[in-house]
Coordinates of C-alpha atoms and ligand atoms in Angstrom, one line a residue:
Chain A
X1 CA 39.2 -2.1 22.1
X2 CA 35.7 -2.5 21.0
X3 CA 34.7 -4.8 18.4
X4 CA 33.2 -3.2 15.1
X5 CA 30.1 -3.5 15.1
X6 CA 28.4 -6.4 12.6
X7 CA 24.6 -6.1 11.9
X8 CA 22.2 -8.8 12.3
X9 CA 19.7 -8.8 9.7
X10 CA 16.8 -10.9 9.7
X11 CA 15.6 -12.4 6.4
X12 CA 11.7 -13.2 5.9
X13 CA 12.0 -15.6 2.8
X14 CA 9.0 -17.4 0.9
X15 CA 9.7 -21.0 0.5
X16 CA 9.2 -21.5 -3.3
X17 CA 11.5 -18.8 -4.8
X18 CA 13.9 -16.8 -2.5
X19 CA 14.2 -19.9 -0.3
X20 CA 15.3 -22.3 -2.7
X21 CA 17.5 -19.5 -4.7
X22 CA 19.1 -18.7 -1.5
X23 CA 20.1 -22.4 -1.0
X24 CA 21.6 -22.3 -5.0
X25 CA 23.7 -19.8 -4.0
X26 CA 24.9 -22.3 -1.5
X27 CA 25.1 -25.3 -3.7
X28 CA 26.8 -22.9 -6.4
X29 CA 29.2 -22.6 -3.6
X30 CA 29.0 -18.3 -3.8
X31 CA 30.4 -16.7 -0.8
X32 CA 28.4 -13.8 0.7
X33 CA 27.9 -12.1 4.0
X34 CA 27.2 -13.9 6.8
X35 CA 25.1 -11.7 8.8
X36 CA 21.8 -12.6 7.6
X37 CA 19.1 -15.1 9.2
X38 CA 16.9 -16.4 6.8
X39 CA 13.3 -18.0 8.2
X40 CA 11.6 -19.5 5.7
X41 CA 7.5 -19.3 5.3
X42 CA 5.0 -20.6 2.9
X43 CA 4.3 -17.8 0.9
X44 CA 5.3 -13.8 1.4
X45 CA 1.5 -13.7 1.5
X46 CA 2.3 -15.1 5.2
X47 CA 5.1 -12.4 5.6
X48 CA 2.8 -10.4 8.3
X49 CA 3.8 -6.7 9.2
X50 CA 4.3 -7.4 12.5
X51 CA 6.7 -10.2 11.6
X52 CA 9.5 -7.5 10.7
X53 CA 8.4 -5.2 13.9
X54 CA 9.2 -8.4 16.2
X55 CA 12.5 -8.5 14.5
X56 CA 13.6 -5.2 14.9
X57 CA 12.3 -5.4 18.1
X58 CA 14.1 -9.1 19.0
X59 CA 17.4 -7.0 17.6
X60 CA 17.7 -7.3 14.2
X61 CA 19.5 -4.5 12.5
X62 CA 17.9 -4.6 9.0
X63 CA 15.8 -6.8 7.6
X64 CA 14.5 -8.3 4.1
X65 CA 11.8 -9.5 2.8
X66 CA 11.7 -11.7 -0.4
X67 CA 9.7 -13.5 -2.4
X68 CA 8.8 -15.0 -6.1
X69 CA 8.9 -12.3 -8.8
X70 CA 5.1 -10.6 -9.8
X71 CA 3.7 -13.7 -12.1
X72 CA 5.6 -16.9 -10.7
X73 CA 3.8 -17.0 -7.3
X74 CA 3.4 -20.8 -6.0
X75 CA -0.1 -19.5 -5.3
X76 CA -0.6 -17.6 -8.0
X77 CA -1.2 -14.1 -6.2
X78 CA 0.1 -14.2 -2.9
X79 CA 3.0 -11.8 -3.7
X80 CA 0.9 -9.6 -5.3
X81 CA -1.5 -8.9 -2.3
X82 CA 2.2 -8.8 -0.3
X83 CA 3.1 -6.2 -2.7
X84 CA 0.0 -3.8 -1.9
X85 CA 0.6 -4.4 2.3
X86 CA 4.1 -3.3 1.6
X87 CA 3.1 -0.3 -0.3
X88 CA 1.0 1.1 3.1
X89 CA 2.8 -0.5 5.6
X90 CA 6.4 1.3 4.5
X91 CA 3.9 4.7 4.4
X92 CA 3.1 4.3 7.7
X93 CA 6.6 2.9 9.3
X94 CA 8.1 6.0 8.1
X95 CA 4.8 8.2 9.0
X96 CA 6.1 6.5 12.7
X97 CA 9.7 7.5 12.6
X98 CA 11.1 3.6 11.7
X99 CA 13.9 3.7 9.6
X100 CA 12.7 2.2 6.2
X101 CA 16.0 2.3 5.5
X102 CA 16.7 -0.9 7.2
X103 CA 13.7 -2.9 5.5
X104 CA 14.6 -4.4 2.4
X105 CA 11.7 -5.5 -0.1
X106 CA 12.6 -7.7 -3.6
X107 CA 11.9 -10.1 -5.3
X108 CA 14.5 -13.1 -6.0
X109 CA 13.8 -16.5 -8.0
X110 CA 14.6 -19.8 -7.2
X111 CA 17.2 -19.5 -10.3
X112 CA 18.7 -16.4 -9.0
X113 CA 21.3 -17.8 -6.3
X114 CA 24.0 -15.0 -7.3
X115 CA 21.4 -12.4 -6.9
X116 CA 20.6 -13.4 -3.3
X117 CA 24.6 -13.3 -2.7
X118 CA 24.4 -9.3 -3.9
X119 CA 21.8 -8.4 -2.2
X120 CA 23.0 -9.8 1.1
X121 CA 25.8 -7.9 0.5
X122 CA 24.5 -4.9 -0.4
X123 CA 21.9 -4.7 2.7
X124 CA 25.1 -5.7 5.2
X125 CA 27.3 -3.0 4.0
X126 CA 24.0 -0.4 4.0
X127 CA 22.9 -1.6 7.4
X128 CA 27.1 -1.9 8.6
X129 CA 26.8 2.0 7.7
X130 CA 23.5 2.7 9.5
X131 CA 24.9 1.3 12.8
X132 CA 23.0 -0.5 14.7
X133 CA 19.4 0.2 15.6
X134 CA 19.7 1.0 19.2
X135 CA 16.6 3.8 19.3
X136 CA 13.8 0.6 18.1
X137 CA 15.6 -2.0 20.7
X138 CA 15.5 0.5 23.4
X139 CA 12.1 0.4 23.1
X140 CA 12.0 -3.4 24.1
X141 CA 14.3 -2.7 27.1
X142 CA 11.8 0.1 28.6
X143 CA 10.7 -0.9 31.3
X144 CA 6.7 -1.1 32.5
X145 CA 5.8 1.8 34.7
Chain B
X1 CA -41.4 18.0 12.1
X2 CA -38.6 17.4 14.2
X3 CA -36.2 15.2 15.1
X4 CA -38.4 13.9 18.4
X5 CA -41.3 13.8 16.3
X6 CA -40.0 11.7 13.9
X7 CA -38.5 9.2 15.8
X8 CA -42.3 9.3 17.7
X9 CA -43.5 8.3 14.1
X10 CA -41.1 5.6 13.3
X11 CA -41.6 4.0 16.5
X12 CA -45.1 4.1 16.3
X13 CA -45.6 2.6 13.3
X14 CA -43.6 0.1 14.0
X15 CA -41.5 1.3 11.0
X16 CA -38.2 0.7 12.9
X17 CA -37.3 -1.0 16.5
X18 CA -35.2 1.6 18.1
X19 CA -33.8 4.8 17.0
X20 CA -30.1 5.4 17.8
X21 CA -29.5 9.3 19.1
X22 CA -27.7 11.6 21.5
X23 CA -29.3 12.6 25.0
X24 CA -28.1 15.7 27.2
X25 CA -25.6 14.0 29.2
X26 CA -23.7 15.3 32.6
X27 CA -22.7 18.5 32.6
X28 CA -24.1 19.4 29.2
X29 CA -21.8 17.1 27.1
X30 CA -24.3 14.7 24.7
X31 CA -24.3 10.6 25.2
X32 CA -25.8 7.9 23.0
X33 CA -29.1 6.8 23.9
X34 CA -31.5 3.9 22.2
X35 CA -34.8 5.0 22.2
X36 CA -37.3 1.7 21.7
X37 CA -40.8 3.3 22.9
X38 CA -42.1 6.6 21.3
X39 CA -42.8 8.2 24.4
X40 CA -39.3 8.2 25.2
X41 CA -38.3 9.9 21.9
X42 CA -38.1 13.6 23.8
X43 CA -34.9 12.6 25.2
X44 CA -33.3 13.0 22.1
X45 CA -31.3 16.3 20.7
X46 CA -28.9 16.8 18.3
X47 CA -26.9 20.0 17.7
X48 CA -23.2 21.0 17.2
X49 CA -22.1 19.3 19.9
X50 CA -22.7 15.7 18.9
X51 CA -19.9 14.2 17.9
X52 CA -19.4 10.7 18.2
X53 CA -20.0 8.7 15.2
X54 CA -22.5 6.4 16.5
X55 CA -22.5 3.7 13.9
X56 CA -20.5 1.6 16.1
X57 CA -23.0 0.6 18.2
X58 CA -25.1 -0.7 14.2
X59 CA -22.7 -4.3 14.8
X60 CA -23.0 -5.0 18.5
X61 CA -24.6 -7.5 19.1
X62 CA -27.8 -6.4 21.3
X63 CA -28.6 -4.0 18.2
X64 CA -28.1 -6.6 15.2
X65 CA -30.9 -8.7 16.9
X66 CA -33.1 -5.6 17.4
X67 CA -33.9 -5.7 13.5
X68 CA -34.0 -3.1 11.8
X69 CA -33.1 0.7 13.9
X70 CA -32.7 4.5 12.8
X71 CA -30.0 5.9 13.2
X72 CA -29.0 10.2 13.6
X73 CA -25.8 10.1 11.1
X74 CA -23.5 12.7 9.8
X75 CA -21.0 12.6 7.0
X76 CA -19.0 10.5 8.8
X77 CA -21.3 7.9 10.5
X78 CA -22.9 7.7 6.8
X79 CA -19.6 6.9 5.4
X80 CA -18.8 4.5 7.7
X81 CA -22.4 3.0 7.5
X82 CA -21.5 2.5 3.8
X83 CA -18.4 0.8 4.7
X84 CA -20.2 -1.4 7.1
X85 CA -22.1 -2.6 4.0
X86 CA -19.5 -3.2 1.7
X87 CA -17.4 -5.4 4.7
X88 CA -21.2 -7.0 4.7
X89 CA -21.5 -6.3 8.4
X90 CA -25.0 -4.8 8.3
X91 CA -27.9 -5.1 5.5
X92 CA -29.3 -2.0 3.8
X93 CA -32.9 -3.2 4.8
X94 CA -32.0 -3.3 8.5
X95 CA -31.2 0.3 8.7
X96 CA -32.9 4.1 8.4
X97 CA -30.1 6.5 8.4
X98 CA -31.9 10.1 9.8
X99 CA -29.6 12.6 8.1
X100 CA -29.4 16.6 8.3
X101 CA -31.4 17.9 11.4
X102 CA -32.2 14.2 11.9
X103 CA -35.5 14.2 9.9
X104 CA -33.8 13.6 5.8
X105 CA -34.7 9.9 5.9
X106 CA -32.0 7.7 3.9
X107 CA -33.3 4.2 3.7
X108 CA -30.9 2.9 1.2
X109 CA -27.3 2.9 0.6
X110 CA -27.8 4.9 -2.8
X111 CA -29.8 7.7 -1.4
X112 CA -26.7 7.7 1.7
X113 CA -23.9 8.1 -1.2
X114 CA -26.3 10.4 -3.4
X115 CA -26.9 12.8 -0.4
X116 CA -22.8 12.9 0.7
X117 CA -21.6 13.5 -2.9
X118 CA -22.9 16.7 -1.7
X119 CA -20.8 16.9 0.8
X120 CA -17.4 16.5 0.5
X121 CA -14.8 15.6 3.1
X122 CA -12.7 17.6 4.5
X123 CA -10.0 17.6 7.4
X124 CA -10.6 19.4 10.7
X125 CA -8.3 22.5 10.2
X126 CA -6.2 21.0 13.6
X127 CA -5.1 17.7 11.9
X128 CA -4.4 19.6 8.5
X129 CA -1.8 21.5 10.8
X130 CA -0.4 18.9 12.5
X131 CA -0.1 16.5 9.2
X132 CA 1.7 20.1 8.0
X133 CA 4.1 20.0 11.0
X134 CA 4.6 15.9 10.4
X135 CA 5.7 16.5 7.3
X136 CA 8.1 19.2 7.7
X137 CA 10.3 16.9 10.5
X138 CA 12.9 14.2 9.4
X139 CA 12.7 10.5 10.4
X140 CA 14.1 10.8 13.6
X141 CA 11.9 14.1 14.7
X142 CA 8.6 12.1 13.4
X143 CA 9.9 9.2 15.6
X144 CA 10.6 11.4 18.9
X145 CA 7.6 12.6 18.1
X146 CA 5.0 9.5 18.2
X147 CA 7.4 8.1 20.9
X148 CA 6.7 10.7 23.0
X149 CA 3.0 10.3 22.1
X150 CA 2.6 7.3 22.5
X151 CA 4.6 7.0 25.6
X152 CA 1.2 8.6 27.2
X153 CA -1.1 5.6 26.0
X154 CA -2.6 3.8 28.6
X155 CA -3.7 1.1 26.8
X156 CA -7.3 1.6 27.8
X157 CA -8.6 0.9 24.0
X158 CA -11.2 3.6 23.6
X159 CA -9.7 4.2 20.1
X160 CA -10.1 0.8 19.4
X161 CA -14.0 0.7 21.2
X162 CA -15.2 3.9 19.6
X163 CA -14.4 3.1 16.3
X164 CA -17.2 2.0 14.2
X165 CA -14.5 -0.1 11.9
X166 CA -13.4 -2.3 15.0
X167 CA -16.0 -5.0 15.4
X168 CA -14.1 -8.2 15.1
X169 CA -15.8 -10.5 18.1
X170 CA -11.8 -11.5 19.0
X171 CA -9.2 -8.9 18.6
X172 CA -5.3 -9.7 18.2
X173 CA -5.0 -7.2 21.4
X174 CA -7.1 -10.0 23.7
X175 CA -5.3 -12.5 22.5
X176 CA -2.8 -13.7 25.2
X177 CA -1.9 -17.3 24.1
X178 CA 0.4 -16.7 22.0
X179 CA 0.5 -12.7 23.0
X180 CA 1.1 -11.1 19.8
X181 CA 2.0 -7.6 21.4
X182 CA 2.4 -6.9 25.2
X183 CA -0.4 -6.2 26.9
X184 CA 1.3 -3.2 29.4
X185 CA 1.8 0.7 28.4
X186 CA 5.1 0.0 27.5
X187 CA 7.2 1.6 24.9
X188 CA 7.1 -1.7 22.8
X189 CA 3.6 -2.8 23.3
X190 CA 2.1 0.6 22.4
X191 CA 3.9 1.1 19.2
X192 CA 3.4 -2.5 18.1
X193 CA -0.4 -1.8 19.5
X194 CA -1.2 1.3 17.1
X195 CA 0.7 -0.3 14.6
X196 CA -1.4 -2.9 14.2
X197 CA -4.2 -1.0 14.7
X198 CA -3.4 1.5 11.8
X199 CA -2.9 -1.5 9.3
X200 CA -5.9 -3.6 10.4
X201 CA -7.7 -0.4 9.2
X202 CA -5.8 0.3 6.3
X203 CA -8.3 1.0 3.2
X204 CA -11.0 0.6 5.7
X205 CA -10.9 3.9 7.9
X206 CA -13.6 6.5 7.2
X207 CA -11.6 9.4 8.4
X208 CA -14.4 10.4 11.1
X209 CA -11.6 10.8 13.8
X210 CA -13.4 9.2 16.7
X211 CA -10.8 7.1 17.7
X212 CA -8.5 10.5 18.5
X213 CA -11.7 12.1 19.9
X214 CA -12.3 8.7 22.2
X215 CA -8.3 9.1 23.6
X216 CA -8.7 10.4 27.3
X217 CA -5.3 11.6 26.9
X218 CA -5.6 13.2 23.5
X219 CA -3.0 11.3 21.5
X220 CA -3.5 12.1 17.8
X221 CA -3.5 8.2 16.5
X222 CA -6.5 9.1 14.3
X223 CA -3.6 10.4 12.3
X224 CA -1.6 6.9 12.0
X225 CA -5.4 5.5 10.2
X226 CA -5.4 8.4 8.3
X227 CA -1.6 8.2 7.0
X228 CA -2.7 4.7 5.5
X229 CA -6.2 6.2 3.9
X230 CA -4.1 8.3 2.5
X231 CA -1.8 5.7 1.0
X232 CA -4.4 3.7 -0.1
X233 CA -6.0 6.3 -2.0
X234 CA -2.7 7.8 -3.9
X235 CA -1.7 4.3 -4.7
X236 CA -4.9 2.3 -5.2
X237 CA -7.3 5.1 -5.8
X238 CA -10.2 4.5 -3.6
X239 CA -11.4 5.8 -0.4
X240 CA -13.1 3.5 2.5
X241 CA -16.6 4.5 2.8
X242 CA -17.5 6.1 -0.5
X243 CA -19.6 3.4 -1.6
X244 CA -21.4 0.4 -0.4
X245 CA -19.9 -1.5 -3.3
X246 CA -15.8 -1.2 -2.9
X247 CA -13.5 -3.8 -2.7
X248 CA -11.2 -3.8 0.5
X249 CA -7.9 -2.6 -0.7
X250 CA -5.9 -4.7 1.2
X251 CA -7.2 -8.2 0.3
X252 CA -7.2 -7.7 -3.7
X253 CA -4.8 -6.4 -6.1
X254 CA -4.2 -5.1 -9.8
X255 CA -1.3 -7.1 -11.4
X256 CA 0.4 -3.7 -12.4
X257 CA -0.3 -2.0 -9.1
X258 CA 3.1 0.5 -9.2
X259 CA 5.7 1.0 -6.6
X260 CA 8.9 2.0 -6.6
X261 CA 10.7 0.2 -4.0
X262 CA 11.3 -3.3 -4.7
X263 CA 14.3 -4.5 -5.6
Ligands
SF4_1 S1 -11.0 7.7 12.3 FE1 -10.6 6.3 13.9 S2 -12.6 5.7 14.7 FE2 -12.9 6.6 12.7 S3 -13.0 4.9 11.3 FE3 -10.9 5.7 11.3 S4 -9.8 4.4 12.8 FE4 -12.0 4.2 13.2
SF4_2 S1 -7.6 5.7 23.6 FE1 -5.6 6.7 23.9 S2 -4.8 5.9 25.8 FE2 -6.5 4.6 25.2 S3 -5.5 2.9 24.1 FE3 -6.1 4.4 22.6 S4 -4.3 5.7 22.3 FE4 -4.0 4.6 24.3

């Protein structure tokens, strides 16, 4: 028998909203998925591109990427600057053939601990369906010719 | 008056320190050449089959400390000469753009976007096709695709030499403590390599498609630049190298800047 298959999904999270609303949903005691990693940076200003390359690469399945809503940055813009990257770096993963599918961009409060639950779940049960991303980690197994 | 004569003139007078051209190369292909004494100004040509956009050589080194230098531009070196100036990387009294049959002089970045609003840009008619064929595969044919592309990459950075936007003294590709992407023609390291090549040029690409033209083995990656160009332009409404004046895309914003995928 094989085991069914469980995604790993890696979770790039700026520390002043999404951080601390993921850790409400843990003091409101909600239950959610427990396939996601979360790492924890200043700002999604920090959230380079080639942070959620390396995690696909390292194996992650799907990833996310959260941070303050537009307005209630710690920084005052450093979401919105995220926002434009986003908008030509998804162009050009897909341009590439990676599954954009498997990225995950939103924006969750420090309030909103119930709405980090959902969209855990959400992304498990999309990236569950997906299966996992064997054609990006096959590239990391390739071997040097 | 030619081109040679020109450059005789300009270098006579003093007017500029060296004049930045093509010279017959081997075999009849055409190579940059830096022309500092008049008498040497017969060496230079320039016909149909000059291609390279020689504005990269305007920020190395050994030609910033020359002062100021002429340069034989097209549409594209001009474009990226006016992106040069809006990333600051080289001052509009430094330069003498020779445009046309090399003798329209363009001494300031006005008369350079005045003279290509008469030209507009347009796509070689092989990367319109192949952007046609792009768009007509699914995800997993545009992946097979650039994997099998970029499986041919031997990491030699010619792209990343030739083009005229690459002048950062350290790169992220030299880097080696911590080593950001592996340095081998691997699988890995190239797609992470031309990935982060494309976005470091996001909204700062000029479209000349050197960096293709540079690849020994022909891999289309001007097209991965190009695919964010185009991105930045549909979404933010501005093209790299239209003006001397224009914001980088990618380091401001509009507080209403509209997408459609965050949830
Ligand atoms: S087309 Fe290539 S060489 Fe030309 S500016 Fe763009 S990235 Fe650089
Ligand atoms: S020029 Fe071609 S082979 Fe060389 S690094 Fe660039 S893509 Fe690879």
């Amino acid at each position: 028998m094989t085991e069914a298959f469980e995604p790993k999904i890696t979770a790039f999270v700026c520390n002043w909203c999404t951080y601390a609303g993921a850790d409400l949903t843990g003091t409101s005691r909600i239950k959610y998925q427990s396939n996601v990693r979360v790492l924890r940076l200043p700002c999604t200003g920090r959230i380079d591109f080639m942070l959620l390359a390396k995690a696909f690469a390292r194996g992650s399945d799907g990833v996310i990427v959260s941070g303050c809503h537009p307005n209630d940055c710690h920084y005052t813009s450093g979401n919105y600057h995220a926002r434009r990257r986003w908008m030509i770096y998804r162009n050009l993963m897909d341009f590439m053939g990676i599954d954009t599918r498997r990225v995950t961009f939103s924006w969750v409060s420090a309030a909103e601990g119930a709405r980090w639950a959902e969209l855990v779940n959400e992304v498990t049960t999309t990236v569950r369906a997906l299966g996992p991303y064997t054609e990006y980690k096959e590239l990391a197994l390739t071997g040097v010719e | 008056m030619d081109l040679r004569e020109k450059a005789r003139q300009l270098l006579e007078s003093g007017e500029v320190k060296a004049v930045i051209g093509y010279e017959k190369g081997t075999m009849g292909a055409r190579r940059p050449v830096f022309v500092k004494k008049a008498e040497r100004a017969d060496r230079l040509v320039l016909d149909g089959d000059c291609a390279q956009n020689l504005a990269t050589y305007l920020t190395r080194p050994e030609i910033r400390k020359l002062g100021r230098v002429a340069i034989t531009a097209g549409p594209d070196a001009l474009r990226a000469i006016l992106q040069l100036m809006a990333e600051r990387q080289i001052e509009e009294e430094n330069l003498l753009a020779l445009a046309g049959d090399g003798t329209v002089e363009l001494a300031s970045a006005q008369a350079i976007e005045e003279h290509l609003a008469l030209a507009p840009k347009e796509l070689p008619a092989r990367d319109r096709e192949l952007l046609e064929r792009l768009g007509k595969m699914d995800r997993a044919e545009r992946w097979a695709f650039w994997q099998k592309e970029l499986s041919r990459c031997v990491k030699c950075y010619a792209c990343r030499n030739s083009c005229p936007m690459c002048y950062c003294g350290h790169c992220t590709m030299d880097c080696n403590r911590p080593q950001w992407v592996p340095v081998a023609s691997h699988a890995l390291g190239n797609l992470e390599y031309h990935m982060v090549r494309a976005m470091h040029l996001a909204g700062r690409c000029v479209e000349c498609g050197d960096c293709g033209r540079a690849c020994p083995v022909g891999i289309p990656i001007h097209l991965l630049t190009f695919n964010c160009e185009e991105s930045v332009h549909q979404q933010f409404g501005q093209r790299a190298g239209a003006s001397s004046r224009l914001d980088y895309a990618l380091s401001t914003f509009r507080p209403d800047d509209k997408e459609s995928f965050i949830r």
